[in-house]
Amino acid sequence: MPHLPDHLLTGYRNFMSGRYLAESGRYRSLAREGQSPETMIVACCDSRAAPEAIFDAGPGELFVLRNVGNLVPPYAPDDQFHSTSAALEFAVQSLKVKNIVVMGHGRCGGIRAALDSTAAPLSPGDFIGKWMSLIAPAAETVSSSTFMTATERQTALERISIRYSIANLRTFPCVSILEGKGRLSLHGAWFDISTGELWVMNKETGDFERPEMT
Amino acid sequence: MPHLPDHLLTGYRNFMSGRYLAESGRYRSLAREGQSPETMIVACCDSRAAPEAIFDAGPGELFVLRNVGNLVPPYAPDDQFHSTSAALEFAVQSLKVKNIVVMGHGRCGGIRAALDSTAAPLSPGDFIGKWMSLIAPAAETVSSSTFMTATERQTALERISIRYSIANLRTFPCVSILEGKGRLSLHGAWFDISTGELWVMNKETGDFERPEMT
Amino acid sequence: MPHLPDHLLTGYRNFMSGRYLAESGRYRSLAREGQSPETMIVACCDSRAAPEAIFDAGPGELFVLRNVGNLVPPYAPDDQFHSTSAALEFAVQSLKVKNIVVMGHGRCGGIRAALDSTAAPLSPGDFIGKWMSLIAPAAETVSSSTFMTATERQTALERISIRYSIANLRTFPCVSILEGKGRLSLHGAWFDISTGELWVMNKETGDFERPEMT
Amino acid sequence: MPHLPDHLLTGYRNFMSGRYLAESGRYRSLAREGQSPETMIVACCDSRAAPEAIFDAGPGELFVLRNVGNLVPPYAPDDQFHSTSAALEFAVQSLKVKNIVVMGHGRCGGIRAALDSTAAPLSPGDFIGKWMSLIAPAAETVSSSTFMTATERQTALERISIRYSIANLRTFPCVSILEGKGRLSLHGAWFDISTGELWVMNKETGDFERPEMT
């Protein structure tokens, strides 16, 4: 017997009788002609921050990479398996997306782990520890800001990590060249799970601000 | 000025006046109490196969890792940055998900790249080439199955890669131990973009079959 | 000739024909019976953050101390002239206010001065430099958080200074005793000049959050 | 939970739906471009004499220092924390205000305390006693003027303290130099809570007179 958890089967049936029924033409045409999304999103795995929900995006619209903490490691051509770099390369070189948005969010468990240097590894492999060590220098600085509350430190590092990932995007030659030619734009955004607000990065200052809603 | 591509801003406004307005209580409670998704999905970055759409999932329901080809590399504790292993460790050890679903899909560009051994790298770093080389042995065998059509070879490798990723999941001690205790279930699924059909893996045989829809 | 700047005379005439005309009974009764405000506000001198405007407060409602940076120095009984301690003592002991609110605000020039250790004194007396040195330890820590943007550092220190002033309020025996008896409440708030939003301090965590507006 | 006294929350909601809604453009522009008030007001903390009400002043118009009794201590460069001198220095040197108005008012509790030499200190620190001792010589003389009524003595000291503060303003080199160059004007005013009348100081005579209202 094929088997899926019940909540997924129920959800899938809703999809078939709802969204798919309404958009079957679009799905068929996307299958026939291939995808051509304008935008790549680098987002977190968090169950509360799905990019398609936040951007009300339909099929074919967003090419979405999701990892813990929405991190982009720096360019490092070697013989390792780089899942993030592979997705980036595919989006930029093959799909020729016009925008890359790094979207972080509040109350991120990965960022929390990065700030808690005293936590035991989750497993002997300590994969989360190593992954989040990408932002270790910033995490250490922020951790020592003891005048800030725990939440303030967390938000600060969440936003720092977005700027860090955008800076790393520019270490990829294909990204920096296309951005220089005006054919690729890089953006940052931070989602507040509680209020639903999206704070968008100001490209000049690096600050996060709420866009006009009208 | 903060800046986002227009289609994202428009979508975000729809989210705020639609889904967020309808589910603000749920978002607030998820912010306050943290996420506790039952299920982790390993899916592809493809813009046509968003797990939340296919499973009609609301906020808090799915912890979603997305990379090109929905691949899980084998367990390899070393000093590298493993984004996939980090997400897996976080989902299993910290969130204690009960299910992991590896969801592939038809017309996958990453799988197509794996089948085309003559293609030039997309960039000097060849990140996609290295990433898809995870399934190189299977890709080579399938490529040489010249009695199958190109589409049949593509579908075959898409499904092989799902079984491969599930097998790799079991190389992680935390996964195999919890699966042995009956506290974690592994599933495979394959989404047909054109028809909207989800084919679910039969755990005994490894075959992909359509679930009952009633 | 009595003389006032024109804009003040014009404004005063508006007051007489507007608010005073509408509320003369209230003014007369407040003159006759004395003031009995429930709340003291410690606010900044900034022209953009008048407490009566932000709290839409009428005559008799708010006892308002305003200095640069809305700072409360620690309790220090000596032979100096303590304008802040005098106002605090008068509000708590004589007027018996029930609430003290320390209200800071964004883009505060005093806080900016505290963060800029390289700035020359504004005058040989360097009164601003000495006054803002009350928060020098926090200012130094925040200044060194180079991963944060200038605006992020500024907001961080603005909020830290509110918590600092509230902590100093508790060094006054009359405040801590009455707070302990439940007869005096201490609050923090931060006003965002641009959006008009008031962020209110959470007493448990020290975080600043927006209150429900319904 | 963030928490504010109910009357403040209600007032803040009125502000948002009233004044802020009407003047959001002005608030935004003041946030973006900074404040540049023409006038500094030195006023009392009294809840019945808010300068923004009396001068019908909008955001950005008045830089307001408020302490008990609207006192300016004399210039005293030392290593103490001088909140009044700091605000004065900031207004004159950084904001380059053109006017400073010392505004007293009737029925001032601080002035009453200064006149009552038999009153016990409000607390062991006796901060009000020390603060009001700035005008002790005048207070003693006025107290002994037994031919005047209690109300006359009170009004007399209120007005004396305004002239005293203006004289002290001139002990600050930055004030006296700029006044000498005609770039800074000093003014006195006294507000009658009961009638709403503002009495303005005549610079030649020091008398307080009501301005023409037409």
PDB file of C-alpha atoms in Angstrom, chain C residues 3-202:
ATOM      1  CA  HIS C   3       7.390  90.232  23.430  1.00  0.00           C
ATOM      2  CA  LEU C   4       7.111  86.683  22.273  1.00  0.00           C
ATOM      3  CA  PRO C   5       8.134  85.057  18.961  1.00  0.00           C
ATOM      4  CA  ASP C   6       5.270  85.389  16.468  1.00  0.00           C
ATOM      5  CA  HIS C   7       4.659  81.671  16.098  1.00  0.00           C
ATOM      6  CA  LEU C   8       4.073  81.415  19.836  1.00  0.00           C
ATOM      7  CA  LEU C   9       1.695  84.350  19.940  1.00  0.00           C
ATOM      8  CA  THR C  10      -0.285  82.950  17.040  1.00  0.00           C
ATOM      9  CA  GLY C  11      -0.385  79.552  18.679  1.00  0.00           C
ATOM     10  CA  TYR C  12      -1.448  81.065  21.975  1.00  0.00           C
ATOM     11  CA  ARG C  13      -4.328  82.866  20.295  1.00  0.00           C
ATOM     12  CA  ASN C  14      -5.417  79.548  18.797  1.00  0.00           C
ATOM     13  CA  PHE C  15      -5.273  78.000  22.257  1.00  0.00           C
ATOM     14  CA  MET C  16      -7.508  80.699  23.728  1.00  0.00           C
ATOM     15  CA  SER C  17     -10.094  80.505  20.970  1.00  0.00           C
ATOM     16  CA  GLY C  18      -9.882  76.712  20.748  1.00  0.00           C
ATOM     17  CA  ARG C  19      -8.823  74.380  23.527  1.00  0.00           C
ATOM     18  CA  TYR C  20      -9.166  76.878  26.366  1.00  0.00           C
ATOM     19  CA  LEU C  21     -12.596  77.964  25.179  1.00  0.00           C
ATOM     20  CA  ALA C  22     -13.678  74.333  25.021  1.00  0.00           C
ATOM     21  CA  GLU C  23     -12.108  73.332  28.326  1.00  0.00           C
ATOM     22  CA  SER C  24     -12.212  76.470  30.453  1.00  0.00           C
ATOM     23  CA  GLY C  25     -14.271  74.683  33.082  1.00  0.00           C
ATOM     24  CA  ARG C  26     -11.640  72.037  33.404  1.00  0.00           C
ATOM     25  CA  TYR C  27      -8.819  74.586  33.632  1.00  0.00           C
ATOM     26  CA  ARG C  28     -10.719  76.547  36.291  1.00  0.00           C
ATOM     27  CA  SER C  29     -11.401  73.481  38.329  1.00  0.00           C
ATOM     28  CA  LEU C  30      -7.795  72.329  38.017  1.00  0.00           C
ATOM     29  CA  ALA C  31      -6.672  75.764  39.240  1.00  0.00           C
ATOM     30  CA  ARG C  32      -9.068  75.689  42.160  1.00  0.00           C
ATOM     31  CA  GLU C  33      -8.532  72.117  43.291  1.00  0.00           C
ATOM     32  CA  GLY C  34      -4.933  71.569  42.274  1.00  0.00           C
ATOM     33  CA  GLN C  35      -3.516  68.925  40.007  1.00  0.00           C
ATOM     34  CA  SER C  36      -3.829  65.213  40.692  1.00  0.00           C
ATOM     35  CA  PRO C  37      -2.346  63.469  37.684  1.00  0.00           C
ATOM     36  CA  GLU C  38      -2.294  59.683  37.809  1.00  0.00           C
ATOM     37  CA  THR C  39       0.761  59.411  35.658  1.00  0.00           C
ATOM     38  CA  MET C  40       4.249  60.864  35.437  1.00  0.00           C
ATOM     39  CA  ILE C  41       6.016  60.755  32.093  1.00  0.00           C
ATOM     40  CA  VAL C  42       9.787  60.963  31.779  1.00  0.00           C
ATOM     41  CA  ALA C  43      10.305  62.033  28.180  1.00  0.00           C
ATOM     42  CA  CYS C  44      12.861  63.603  25.916  1.00  0.00           C
ATOM     43  CA  CYS C  45      13.004  67.318  25.008  1.00  0.00           C
ATOM     44  CA  ASP C  46      12.732  66.392  21.334  1.00  0.00           C
ATOM     45  CA  SER C  47      10.237  68.576  19.511  1.00  0.00           C
ATOM     46  CA  ARG C  48       8.793  65.582  17.668  1.00  0.00           C
ATOM     47  CA  ALA C  49       7.809  63.507  20.693  1.00  0.00           C
ATOM     48  CA  ALA C  50       5.530  65.544  22.936  1.00  0.00           C
ATOM     49  CA  PRO C  51       3.847  63.203  25.429  1.00  0.00           C
ATOM     50  CA  GLU C  52       0.593  65.205  25.487  1.00  0.00           C
ATOM     51  CA  ALA C  53       0.283  64.760  21.722  1.00  0.00           C
ATOM     52  CA  ILE C  54       1.138  61.066  21.681  1.00  0.00           C
ATOM     53  CA  PHE C  55      -1.224  60.285  24.555  1.00  0.00           C
ATOM     54  CA  ASP C  56      -3.853  62.828  23.459  1.00  0.00           C
ATOM     55  CA  ALA C  57      -3.752  64.126  27.021  1.00  0.00           C
ATOM     56  CA  GLY C  58      -5.707  67.075  28.331  1.00  0.00           C
ATOM     57  CA  PRO C  59      -4.862  69.494  31.159  1.00  0.00           C
ATOM     58  CA  GLY C  60      -4.247  67.785  34.494  1.00  0.00           C
ATOM     59  CA  GLU C  61      -3.530  64.373  33.069  1.00  0.00           C
ATOM     60  CA  LEU C  62       0.246  64.020  32.797  1.00  0.00           C
ATOM     61  CA  PHE C  63       3.035  65.252  35.060  1.00  0.00           C
ATOM     62  CA  VAL C  64       5.868  65.537  32.567  1.00  0.00           C
ATOM     63  CA  LEU C  65       9.597  65.640  33.121  1.00  0.00           C
ATOM     64  CA  ARG C  66      11.577  66.197  29.959  1.00  0.00           C
ATOM     65  CA  ASN C  67      15.334  66.099  29.603  1.00  0.00           C
ATOM     66  CA  VAL C  68      17.690  65.049  26.820  1.00  0.00           C
ATOM     67  CA  GLY C  69      17.405  61.307  26.299  1.00  0.00           C
ATOM     68  CA  ASN C  70      14.665  60.816  28.936  1.00  0.00           C
ATOM     69  CA  LEU C  71      17.272  59.684  31.451  1.00  0.00           C
ATOM     70  CA  VAL C  72      16.806  59.047  35.140  1.00  0.00           C
ATOM     71  CA  PRO C  73      20.143  59.102  37.002  1.00  0.00           C
ATOM     72  CA  PRO C  74      20.566  56.675  39.890  1.00  0.00           C
ATOM     73  CA  TYR C  75      19.589  57.689  43.434  1.00  0.00           C
ATOM     74  CA  ALA C  76      22.353  59.865  44.857  1.00  0.00           C
ATOM     75  CA  PRO C  77      21.460  61.872  47.938  1.00  0.00           C
ATOM     76  CA  ASP C  78      24.092  64.594  48.170  1.00  0.00           C
ATOM     77  CA  ASP C  79      24.245  68.368  48.117  1.00  0.00           C
ATOM     78  CA  GLN C  80      23.893  68.768  44.370  1.00  0.00           C
ATOM     79  CA  PHE C  81      20.903  70.097  42.428  1.00  0.00           C
ATOM     80  CA  HIS C  82      19.134  67.041  40.996  1.00  0.00           C
ATOM     81  CA  SER C  83      16.388  68.213  38.712  1.00  0.00           C
ATOM     82  CA  THR C  84      15.290  64.716  37.726  1.00  0.00           C
ATOM     83  CA  SER C  85      15.289  63.362  41.278  1.00  0.00           C
ATOM     84  CA  ALA C  86      13.395  66.441  42.457  1.00  0.00           C
ATOM     85  CA  ALA C  87      10.652  65.939  39.888  1.00  0.00           C
ATOM     86  CA  LEU C  88      10.471  62.258  40.714  1.00  0.00           C
ATOM     87  CA  GLU C  89      10.230  62.936  44.436  1.00  0.00           C
ATOM     88  CA  PHE C  90       7.515  65.524  43.887  1.00  0.00           C
ATOM     89  CA  ALA C  91       5.473  63.225  41.633  1.00  0.00           C
ATOM     90  CA  VAL C  92       5.725  60.204  43.909  1.00  0.00           C
ATOM     91  CA  GLN C  93       5.636  61.725  47.378  1.00  0.00           C
ATOM     92  CA  SER C  94       3.511  64.812  46.903  1.00  0.00           C
ATOM     93  CA  LEU C  95       1.242  64.033  43.934  1.00  0.00           C
ATOM     94  CA  LYS C  96       1.220  60.299  44.632  1.00  0.00           C
ATOM     95  CA  VAL C  97       1.112  59.317  40.970  1.00  0.00           C
ATOM     96  CA  LYS C  98       0.213  55.711  40.267  1.00  0.00           C
ATOM     97  CA  ASN C  99       2.309  55.255  37.147  1.00  0.00           C
ATOM     98  CA  ILE C 100       5.676  56.380  35.874  1.00  0.00           C
ATOM     99  CA  VAL C 101       6.318  55.937  32.171  1.00  0.00           C
ATOM    100  CA  VAL C 102       9.789  56.392  30.710  1.00  0.00           C
ATOM    101  CA  MET C 103       9.192  57.223  27.064  1.00  0.00           C
ATOM    102  CA  GLY C 104      12.050  57.247  24.599  1.00  0.00           C
ATOM    103  CA  HIS C 105      11.836  57.733  20.867  1.00  0.00           C
ATOM    104  CA  GLY C 106      13.602  56.984  17.607  1.00  0.00           C
ATOM    105  CA  ARG C 107      16.277  59.212  16.033  1.00  0.00           C
ATOM    106  CA  CYS C 108      17.136  60.703  19.431  1.00  0.00           C
ATOM    107  CA  GLY C 109      19.947  63.230  19.124  1.00  0.00           C
ATOM    108  CA  GLY C 110      21.142  62.592  22.660  1.00  0.00           C
ATOM    109  CA  ILE C 111      21.439  58.870  22.043  1.00  0.00           C
ATOM    110  CA  ARG C 112      23.220  59.578  18.774  1.00  0.00           C
ATOM    111  CA  ALA C 113      25.703  61.729  20.665  1.00  0.00           C
ATOM    112  CA  ALA C 114      26.252  58.937  23.178  1.00  0.00           C
ATOM    113  CA  LEU C 115      27.090  56.535  20.347  1.00  0.00           C
ATOM    114  CA  ASP C 116      29.544  58.912  18.700  1.00  0.00           C
ATOM    115  CA  SER C 117      32.594  58.801  20.917  1.00  0.00           C
ATOM    116  CA  THR C 118      34.630  60.742  18.365  1.00  0.00           C
ATOM    117  CA  ALA C 119      32.417  63.827  18.362  1.00  0.00           C
ATOM    118  CA  ALA C 120      33.854  67.026  19.734  1.00  0.00           C
ATOM    119  CA  PRO C 121      32.055  68.533  22.756  1.00  0.00           C
ATOM    120  CA  LEU C 122      29.333  71.000  21.799  1.00  0.00           C
ATOM    121  CA  SER C 123      30.835  73.568  24.165  1.00  0.00           C
ATOM    122  CA  PRO C 124      33.748  73.783  26.617  1.00  0.00           C
ATOM    123  CA  GLY C 125      31.386  72.706  29.417  1.00  0.00           C
ATOM    124  CA  ASP C 126      30.512  69.519  27.494  1.00  0.00           C
ATOM    125  CA  PHE C 127      27.247  69.187  29.377  1.00  0.00           C
ATOM    126  CA  ILE C 128      25.701  66.842  26.832  1.00  0.00           C
ATOM    127  CA  GLY C 129      28.766  64.630  26.928  1.00  0.00           C
ATOM    128  CA  LYS C 130      28.620  64.346  30.705  1.00  0.00           C
ATOM    129  CA  TRP C 131      24.867  63.895  30.795  1.00  0.00           C
ATOM    130  CA  MET C 132      24.883  61.126  28.203  1.00  0.00           C
ATOM    131  CA  SER C 133      27.856  59.472  29.942  1.00  0.00           C
ATOM    132  CA  LEU C 134      25.224  58.080  32.298  1.00  0.00           C
ATOM    133  CA  ILE C 135      24.744  55.365  29.675  1.00  0.00           C
ATOM    134  CA  ALA C 136      28.364  55.175  28.555  1.00  0.00           C
ATOM    135  CA  PRO C 137      28.906  51.470  29.368  1.00  0.00           C
ATOM    136  CA  ALA C 138      25.949  50.440  27.238  1.00  0.00           C
ATOM    137  CA  ALA C 139      26.886  52.938  24.527  1.00  0.00           C
ATOM    138  CA  GLU C 140      30.358  51.438  24.258  1.00  0.00           C
ATOM    139  CA  THR C 141      29.039  47.910  23.959  1.00  0.00           C
ATOM    140  CA  VAL C 142      26.484  48.876  21.356  1.00  0.00           C
ATOM    141  CA  SER C 143      28.996  50.967  19.411  1.00  0.00           C
ATOM    142  CA  SER C 144      31.196  47.927  19.031  1.00  0.00           C
ATOM    143  CA  SER C 145      28.368  45.863  17.508  1.00  0.00           C
ATOM    144  CA  THR C 146      29.680  46.505  14.052  1.00  0.00           C
ATOM    145  CA  PHE C 147      27.514  43.843  12.426  1.00  0.00           C
ATOM    146  CA  MET C 148      24.495  46.012  13.175  1.00  0.00           C
ATOM    147  CA  THR C 149      23.659  49.051  11.053  1.00  0.00           C
ATOM    148  CA  ALA C 150      23.930  52.550  12.493  1.00  0.00           C
ATOM    149  CA  THR C 151      20.155  52.719  12.803  1.00  0.00           C
ATOM    150  CA  GLU C 152      19.996  49.343  14.511  1.00  0.00           C
ATOM    151  CA  ARG C 153      22.620  50.443  17.035  1.00  0.00           C
ATOM    152  CA  GLN C 154      20.727  53.667  17.653  1.00  0.00           C
ATOM    153  CA  THR C 155      17.413  51.883  18.259  1.00  0.00           C
ATOM    154  CA  ALA C 156      19.129  49.351  20.493  1.00  0.00           C
ATOM    155  CA  LEU C 157      20.642  52.048  22.701  1.00  0.00           C
ATOM    156  CA  GLU C 158      17.391  54.013  22.804  1.00  0.00           C
ATOM    157  CA  ARG C 159      15.666  50.969  24.229  1.00  0.00           C
ATOM    158  CA  ILE C 160      18.512  50.072  26.558  1.00  0.00           C
ATOM    159  CA  SER C 161      18.406  53.599  27.992  1.00  0.00           C
ATOM    160  CA  ILE C 162      14.707  53.201  28.790  1.00  0.00           C
ATOM    161  CA  ARG C 163      15.389  49.988  30.685  1.00  0.00           C
ATOM    162  CA  TYR C 164      18.332  51.686  32.383  1.00  0.00           C
ATOM    163  CA  SER C 165      16.178  54.597  33.556  1.00  0.00           C
ATOM    164  CA  ILE C 166      13.518  52.234  34.851  1.00  0.00           C
ATOM    165  CA  ALA C 167      16.177  50.321  36.759  1.00  0.00           C
ATOM    166  CA  ASN C 168      17.419  53.606  38.223  1.00  0.00           C
ATOM    167  CA  LEU C 169      13.889  54.576  39.242  1.00  0.00           C
ATOM    168  CA  ARG C 170      13.967  51.485  41.442  1.00  0.00           C
ATOM    169  CA  THR C 171      17.095  52.732  43.221  1.00  0.00           C
ATOM    170  CA  PHE C 172      14.916  55.438  44.823  1.00  0.00           C
ATOM    171  CA  PRO C 173      13.572  54.040  48.097  1.00  0.00           C
ATOM    172  CA  CYS C 174      10.197  55.759  47.669  1.00  0.00           C
ATOM    173  CA  VAL C 175       9.750  54.165  44.255  1.00  0.00           C
ATOM    174  CA  SER C 176      10.793  50.662  45.177  1.00  0.00           C
ATOM    175  CA  ILE C 177       8.736  50.643  48.369  1.00  0.00           C
ATOM    176  CA  LEU C 178       5.563  51.839  46.642  1.00  0.00           C
ATOM    177  CA  GLU C 179       6.098  49.513  43.715  1.00  0.00           C
ATOM    178  CA  GLY C 180       6.483  46.665  46.174  1.00  0.00           C
ATOM    179  CA  LYS C 181       3.161  47.584  47.744  1.00  0.00           C
ATOM    180  CA  GLY C 182       1.463  47.649  44.343  1.00  0.00           C
ATOM    181  CA  ARG C 183       0.733  51.359  44.544  1.00  0.00           C
ATOM    182  CA  LEU C 184       3.106  52.474  41.808  1.00  0.00           C
ATOM    183  CA  SER C 185       3.722  50.910  38.384  1.00  0.00           C
ATOM    184  CA  LEU C 186       6.736  51.535  36.175  1.00  0.00           C
ATOM    185  CA  HIS C 187       6.421  51.367  32.401  1.00  0.00           C
ATOM    186  CA  GLY C 188       8.613  51.833  29.349  1.00  0.00           C
ATOM    187  CA  ALA C 189       7.625  53.004  25.879  1.00  0.00           C
ATOM    188  CA  TRP C 190       9.405  53.919  22.667  1.00  0.00           C
ATOM    189  CA  PHE C 191       7.888  56.211  20.067  1.00  0.00           C
ATOM    190  CA  ASP C 192       8.623  55.804  16.383  1.00  0.00           C
ATOM    191  CA  ILE C 193       8.420  59.338  14.994  1.00  0.00           C
ATOM    192  CA  SER C 194       8.094  58.209  11.404  1.00  0.00           C
ATOM    193  CA  THR C 195       5.260  55.723  11.745  1.00  0.00           C
ATOM    194  CA  GLY C 196       3.682  57.182  14.862  1.00  0.00           C
ATOM    195  CA  GLU C 197       3.886  53.771  16.477  1.00  0.00           C
ATOM    196  CA  LEU C 198       4.337  53.404  20.192  1.00  0.00           C
ATOM    197  CA  TRP C 199       6.229  50.292  21.242  1.00  0.00           C
ATOM    198  CA  VAL C 200       5.518  49.337  24.829  1.00  0.00           C
ATOM    199  CA  MET C 201       7.963  47.530  27.079  1.00  0.00           C
ATOM    200  CA  ASN C 202       7.078  44.039  28.164  1.00  0.00           C
TER     201      ASN C 202
END
